[in-house]
GROMACS .gro file of C-alpha atoms in nm:
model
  189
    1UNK     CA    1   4.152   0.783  -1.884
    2UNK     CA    2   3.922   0.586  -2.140
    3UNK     CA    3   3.547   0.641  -2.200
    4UNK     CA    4   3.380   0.911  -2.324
    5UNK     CA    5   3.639   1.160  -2.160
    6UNK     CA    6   3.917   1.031  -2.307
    7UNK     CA    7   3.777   1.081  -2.627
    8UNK     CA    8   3.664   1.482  -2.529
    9UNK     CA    9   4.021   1.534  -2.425
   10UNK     CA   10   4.198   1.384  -2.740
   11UNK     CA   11   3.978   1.540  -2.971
   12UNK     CA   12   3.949   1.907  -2.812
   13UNK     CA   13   3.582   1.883  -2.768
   14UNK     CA   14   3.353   1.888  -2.461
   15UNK     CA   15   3.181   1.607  -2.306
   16UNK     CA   16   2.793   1.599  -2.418
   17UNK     CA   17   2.526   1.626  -2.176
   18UNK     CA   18   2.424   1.249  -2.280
   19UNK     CA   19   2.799   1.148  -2.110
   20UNK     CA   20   2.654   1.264  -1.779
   21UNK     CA   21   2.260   1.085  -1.816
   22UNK     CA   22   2.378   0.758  -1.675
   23UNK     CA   23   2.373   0.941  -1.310
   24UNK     CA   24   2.482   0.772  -0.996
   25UNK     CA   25   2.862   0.604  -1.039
   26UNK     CA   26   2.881   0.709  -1.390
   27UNK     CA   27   2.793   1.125  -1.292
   28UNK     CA   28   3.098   1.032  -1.038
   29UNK     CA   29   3.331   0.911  -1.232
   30UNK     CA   30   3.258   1.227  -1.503
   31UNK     CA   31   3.283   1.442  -1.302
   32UNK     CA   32   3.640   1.336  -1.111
   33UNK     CA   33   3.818   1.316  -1.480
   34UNK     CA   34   3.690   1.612  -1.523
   35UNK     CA   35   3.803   1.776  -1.218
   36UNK     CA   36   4.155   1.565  -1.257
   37UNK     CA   37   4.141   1.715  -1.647
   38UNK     CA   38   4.216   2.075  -1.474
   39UNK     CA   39   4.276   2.210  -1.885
   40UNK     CA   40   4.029   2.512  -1.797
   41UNK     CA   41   3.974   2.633  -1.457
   42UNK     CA   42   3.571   2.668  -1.552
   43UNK     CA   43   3.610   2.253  -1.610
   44UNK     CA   44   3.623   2.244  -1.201
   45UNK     CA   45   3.321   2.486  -1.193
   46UNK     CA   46   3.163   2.296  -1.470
   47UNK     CA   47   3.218   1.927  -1.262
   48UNK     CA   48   3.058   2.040  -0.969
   49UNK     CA   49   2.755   2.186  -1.136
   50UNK     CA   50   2.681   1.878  -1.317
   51UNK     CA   51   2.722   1.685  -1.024
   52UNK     CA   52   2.460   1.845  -0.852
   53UNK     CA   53   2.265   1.800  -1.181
   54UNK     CA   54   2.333   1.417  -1.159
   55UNK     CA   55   2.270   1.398  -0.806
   56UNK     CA   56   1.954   1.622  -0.811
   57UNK     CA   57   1.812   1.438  -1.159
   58UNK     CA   58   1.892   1.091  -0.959
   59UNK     CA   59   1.656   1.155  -0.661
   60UNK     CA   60   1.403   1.298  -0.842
   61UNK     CA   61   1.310   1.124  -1.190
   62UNK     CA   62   1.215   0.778  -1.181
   63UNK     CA   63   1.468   0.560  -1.395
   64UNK     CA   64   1.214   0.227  -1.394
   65UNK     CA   65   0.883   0.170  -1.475
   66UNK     CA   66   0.803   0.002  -1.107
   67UNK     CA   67   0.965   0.356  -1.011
   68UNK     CA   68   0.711   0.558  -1.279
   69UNK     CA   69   0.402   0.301  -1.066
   70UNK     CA   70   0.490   0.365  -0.723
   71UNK     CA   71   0.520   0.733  -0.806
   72UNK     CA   72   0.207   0.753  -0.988
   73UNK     CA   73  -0.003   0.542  -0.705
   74UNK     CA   74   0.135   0.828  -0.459
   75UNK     CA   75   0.022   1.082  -0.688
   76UNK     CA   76  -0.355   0.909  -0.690
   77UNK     CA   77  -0.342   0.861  -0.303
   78UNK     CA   78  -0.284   1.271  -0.293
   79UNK     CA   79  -0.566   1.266  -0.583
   80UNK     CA   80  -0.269   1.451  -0.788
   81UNK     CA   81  -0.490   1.267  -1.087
   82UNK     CA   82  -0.280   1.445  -1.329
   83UNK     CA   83   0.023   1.365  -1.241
   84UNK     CA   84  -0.025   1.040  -1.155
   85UNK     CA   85  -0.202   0.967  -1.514
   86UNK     CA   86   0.157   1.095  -1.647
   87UNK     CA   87   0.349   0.902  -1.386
   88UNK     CA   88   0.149   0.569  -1.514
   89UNK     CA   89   0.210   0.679  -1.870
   90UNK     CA   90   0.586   0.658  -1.840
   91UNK     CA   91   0.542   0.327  -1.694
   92UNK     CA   92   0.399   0.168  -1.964
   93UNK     CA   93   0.607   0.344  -2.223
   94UNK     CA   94   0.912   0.132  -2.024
   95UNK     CA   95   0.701  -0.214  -1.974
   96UNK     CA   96   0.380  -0.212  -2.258
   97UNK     CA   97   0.265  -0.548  -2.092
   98UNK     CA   98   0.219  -0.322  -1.743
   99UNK     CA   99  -0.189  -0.431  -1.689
  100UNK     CA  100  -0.126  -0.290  -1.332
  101UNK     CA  101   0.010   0.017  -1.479
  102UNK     CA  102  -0.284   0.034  -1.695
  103UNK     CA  103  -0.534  -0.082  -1.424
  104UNK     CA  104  -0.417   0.223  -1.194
  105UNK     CA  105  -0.432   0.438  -1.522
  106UNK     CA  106  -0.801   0.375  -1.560
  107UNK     CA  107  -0.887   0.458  -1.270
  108UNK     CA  108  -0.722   0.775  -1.274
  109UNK     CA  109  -0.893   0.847  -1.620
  110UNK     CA  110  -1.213   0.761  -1.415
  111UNK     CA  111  -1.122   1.022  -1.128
  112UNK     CA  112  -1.070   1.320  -1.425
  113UNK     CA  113  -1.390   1.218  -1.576
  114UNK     CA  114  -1.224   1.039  -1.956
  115UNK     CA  115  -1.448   0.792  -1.960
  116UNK     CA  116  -1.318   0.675  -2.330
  117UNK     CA  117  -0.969   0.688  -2.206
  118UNK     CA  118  -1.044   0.465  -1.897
  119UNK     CA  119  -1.292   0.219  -2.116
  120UNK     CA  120  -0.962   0.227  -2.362
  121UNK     CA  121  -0.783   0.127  -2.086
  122UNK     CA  122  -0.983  -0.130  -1.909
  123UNK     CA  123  -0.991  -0.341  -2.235
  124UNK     CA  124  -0.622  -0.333  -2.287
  125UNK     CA  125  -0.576  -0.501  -1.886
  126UNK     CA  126  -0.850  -0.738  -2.021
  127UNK     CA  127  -0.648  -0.838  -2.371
  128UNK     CA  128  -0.292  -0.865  -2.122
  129UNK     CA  129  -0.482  -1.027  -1.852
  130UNK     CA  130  -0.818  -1.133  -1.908
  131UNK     CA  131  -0.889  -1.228  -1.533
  132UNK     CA  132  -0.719  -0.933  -1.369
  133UNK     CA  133  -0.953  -0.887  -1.073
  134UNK     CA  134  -1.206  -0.622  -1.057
  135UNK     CA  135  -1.159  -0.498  -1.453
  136UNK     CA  136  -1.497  -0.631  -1.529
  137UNK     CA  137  -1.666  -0.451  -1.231
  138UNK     CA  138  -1.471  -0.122  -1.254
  139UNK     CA  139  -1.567  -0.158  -1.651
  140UNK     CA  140  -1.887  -0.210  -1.628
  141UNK     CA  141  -1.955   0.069  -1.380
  142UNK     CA  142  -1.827   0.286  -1.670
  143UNK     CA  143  -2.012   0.167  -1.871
  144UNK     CA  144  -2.317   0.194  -1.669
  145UNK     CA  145  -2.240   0.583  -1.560
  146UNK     CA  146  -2.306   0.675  -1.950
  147UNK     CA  147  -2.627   0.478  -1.978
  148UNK     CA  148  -2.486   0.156  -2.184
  149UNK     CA  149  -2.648  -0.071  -1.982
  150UNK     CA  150  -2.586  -0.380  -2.153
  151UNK     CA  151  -2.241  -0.319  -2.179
  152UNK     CA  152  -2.220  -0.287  -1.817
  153UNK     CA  153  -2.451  -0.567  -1.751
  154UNK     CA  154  -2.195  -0.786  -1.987
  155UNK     CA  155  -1.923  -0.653  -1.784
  156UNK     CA  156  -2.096  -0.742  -1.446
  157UNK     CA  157  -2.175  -1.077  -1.560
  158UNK     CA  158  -1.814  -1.169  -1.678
  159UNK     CA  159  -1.725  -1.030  -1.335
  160UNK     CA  160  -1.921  -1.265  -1.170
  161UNK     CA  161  -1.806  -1.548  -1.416
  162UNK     CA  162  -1.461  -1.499  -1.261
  163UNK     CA  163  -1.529  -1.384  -0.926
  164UNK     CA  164  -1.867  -1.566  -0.817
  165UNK     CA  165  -1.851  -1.431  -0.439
  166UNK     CA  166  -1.794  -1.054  -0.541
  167UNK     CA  167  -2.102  -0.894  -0.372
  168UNK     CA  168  -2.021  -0.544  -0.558
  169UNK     CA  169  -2.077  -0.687  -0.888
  170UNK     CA  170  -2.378  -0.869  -0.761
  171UNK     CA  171  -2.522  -0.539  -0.678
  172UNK     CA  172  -2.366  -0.364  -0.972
  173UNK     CA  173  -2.533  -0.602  -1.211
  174UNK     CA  174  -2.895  -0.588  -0.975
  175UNK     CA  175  -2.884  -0.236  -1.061
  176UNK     CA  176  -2.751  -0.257  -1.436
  177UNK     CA  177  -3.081  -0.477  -1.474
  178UNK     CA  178  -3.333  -0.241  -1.299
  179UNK     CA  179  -3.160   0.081  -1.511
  180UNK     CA  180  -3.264  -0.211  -1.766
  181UNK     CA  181  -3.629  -0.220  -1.565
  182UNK     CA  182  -3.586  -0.585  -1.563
  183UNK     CA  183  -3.679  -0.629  -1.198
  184UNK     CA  184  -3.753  -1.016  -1.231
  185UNK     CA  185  -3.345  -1.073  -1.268
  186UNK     CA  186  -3.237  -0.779  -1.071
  187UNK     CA  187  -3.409  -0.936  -0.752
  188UNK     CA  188  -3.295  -1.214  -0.824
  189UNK     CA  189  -2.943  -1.057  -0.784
   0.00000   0.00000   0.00000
């Protein structure tokens, strides 16, 4: 035997629990030196307990940050806005340069009412992508729900920069610009 194992046995220690967080092949191959070991009869009991722990921790903790996404955009289709908002969290602490992470995020700060934490969060997707579709829209409709107007009519306008043909921030911006009671440029929209 080599590895970690090896190493337990020759010194008279116990494995650490870190031996056993690679999961998958690596719980495997723990646990059948362990069982093989046979020093203490509790090592068998001990191998098939952590097993299950390897097993069990496998299928249900996300190891990637694509894993930490998908998990968090079911979350946000159940409206678990929570839990997804954690889930996209520990995607971006794997990949910072995750503007679809952060995108998702946003809108899930939106949902639970952070408006700061979503506006936080819309401007980072903006600074790693600046023509991420539908930032400047979903932005400036933030920015528009608490009365900043001409944030949200900059928003709707840089929208429409990049996306000339998107009718919602057309309409977003018409009524950004009435809010604004400037009904000459709001028709016009």
């Amino acid at each position: 035997m080599d590895g970690p194992l090896k190493r337990a046995e020759n010194n008279g220690s116990r494995p650490s629990m870190s031996t056993f967080r690679g999961g998958g092949a690596g719980c495997i191959l723990v646990m059948r030196n362990l069982i093989i070991m046979r020093r203490y009869w509790r090592i068998s009991i001990l191998a098939f307990s952590l097993l299950s722990l390897c097993l069990h921790a496998q299928q249900s903790e996300p190891a990637s940050a694509d894993q930490f996404f998908q998990q968090g955009n079911e979350f946000s289709r159940r409206g678990l806005w929570k839990e997804a908002i954690s889930a996209y969290r520990k995607a971006i602490e794997l990949r910072a340069l995750y503007p679809e992470a952060r995108y998702n995020l946003a809108i899930a700060f939106v949902a639970q009412r952070q408006a700061g934490d979503a506006i936080r969060e819309y401007q980072e997707v903006l600074r790693q992508m600046p023509d991420f579709p539908g930032v400047h829209l979903n932005l400036g409709a933030v920015y528009e729900s608490q009365g900043k107007l001409a944030e949200a009519i900059e928003e709707d306008r840089a929208e429409l920069r990049l996306h000339p043909s998107n009718a919602d921030a057309h309409s977003n911006l018409a009524n950004a610009l009435a809010g604004r009671r400037d009904f000459v440029d709001a028709k016009k929209e």
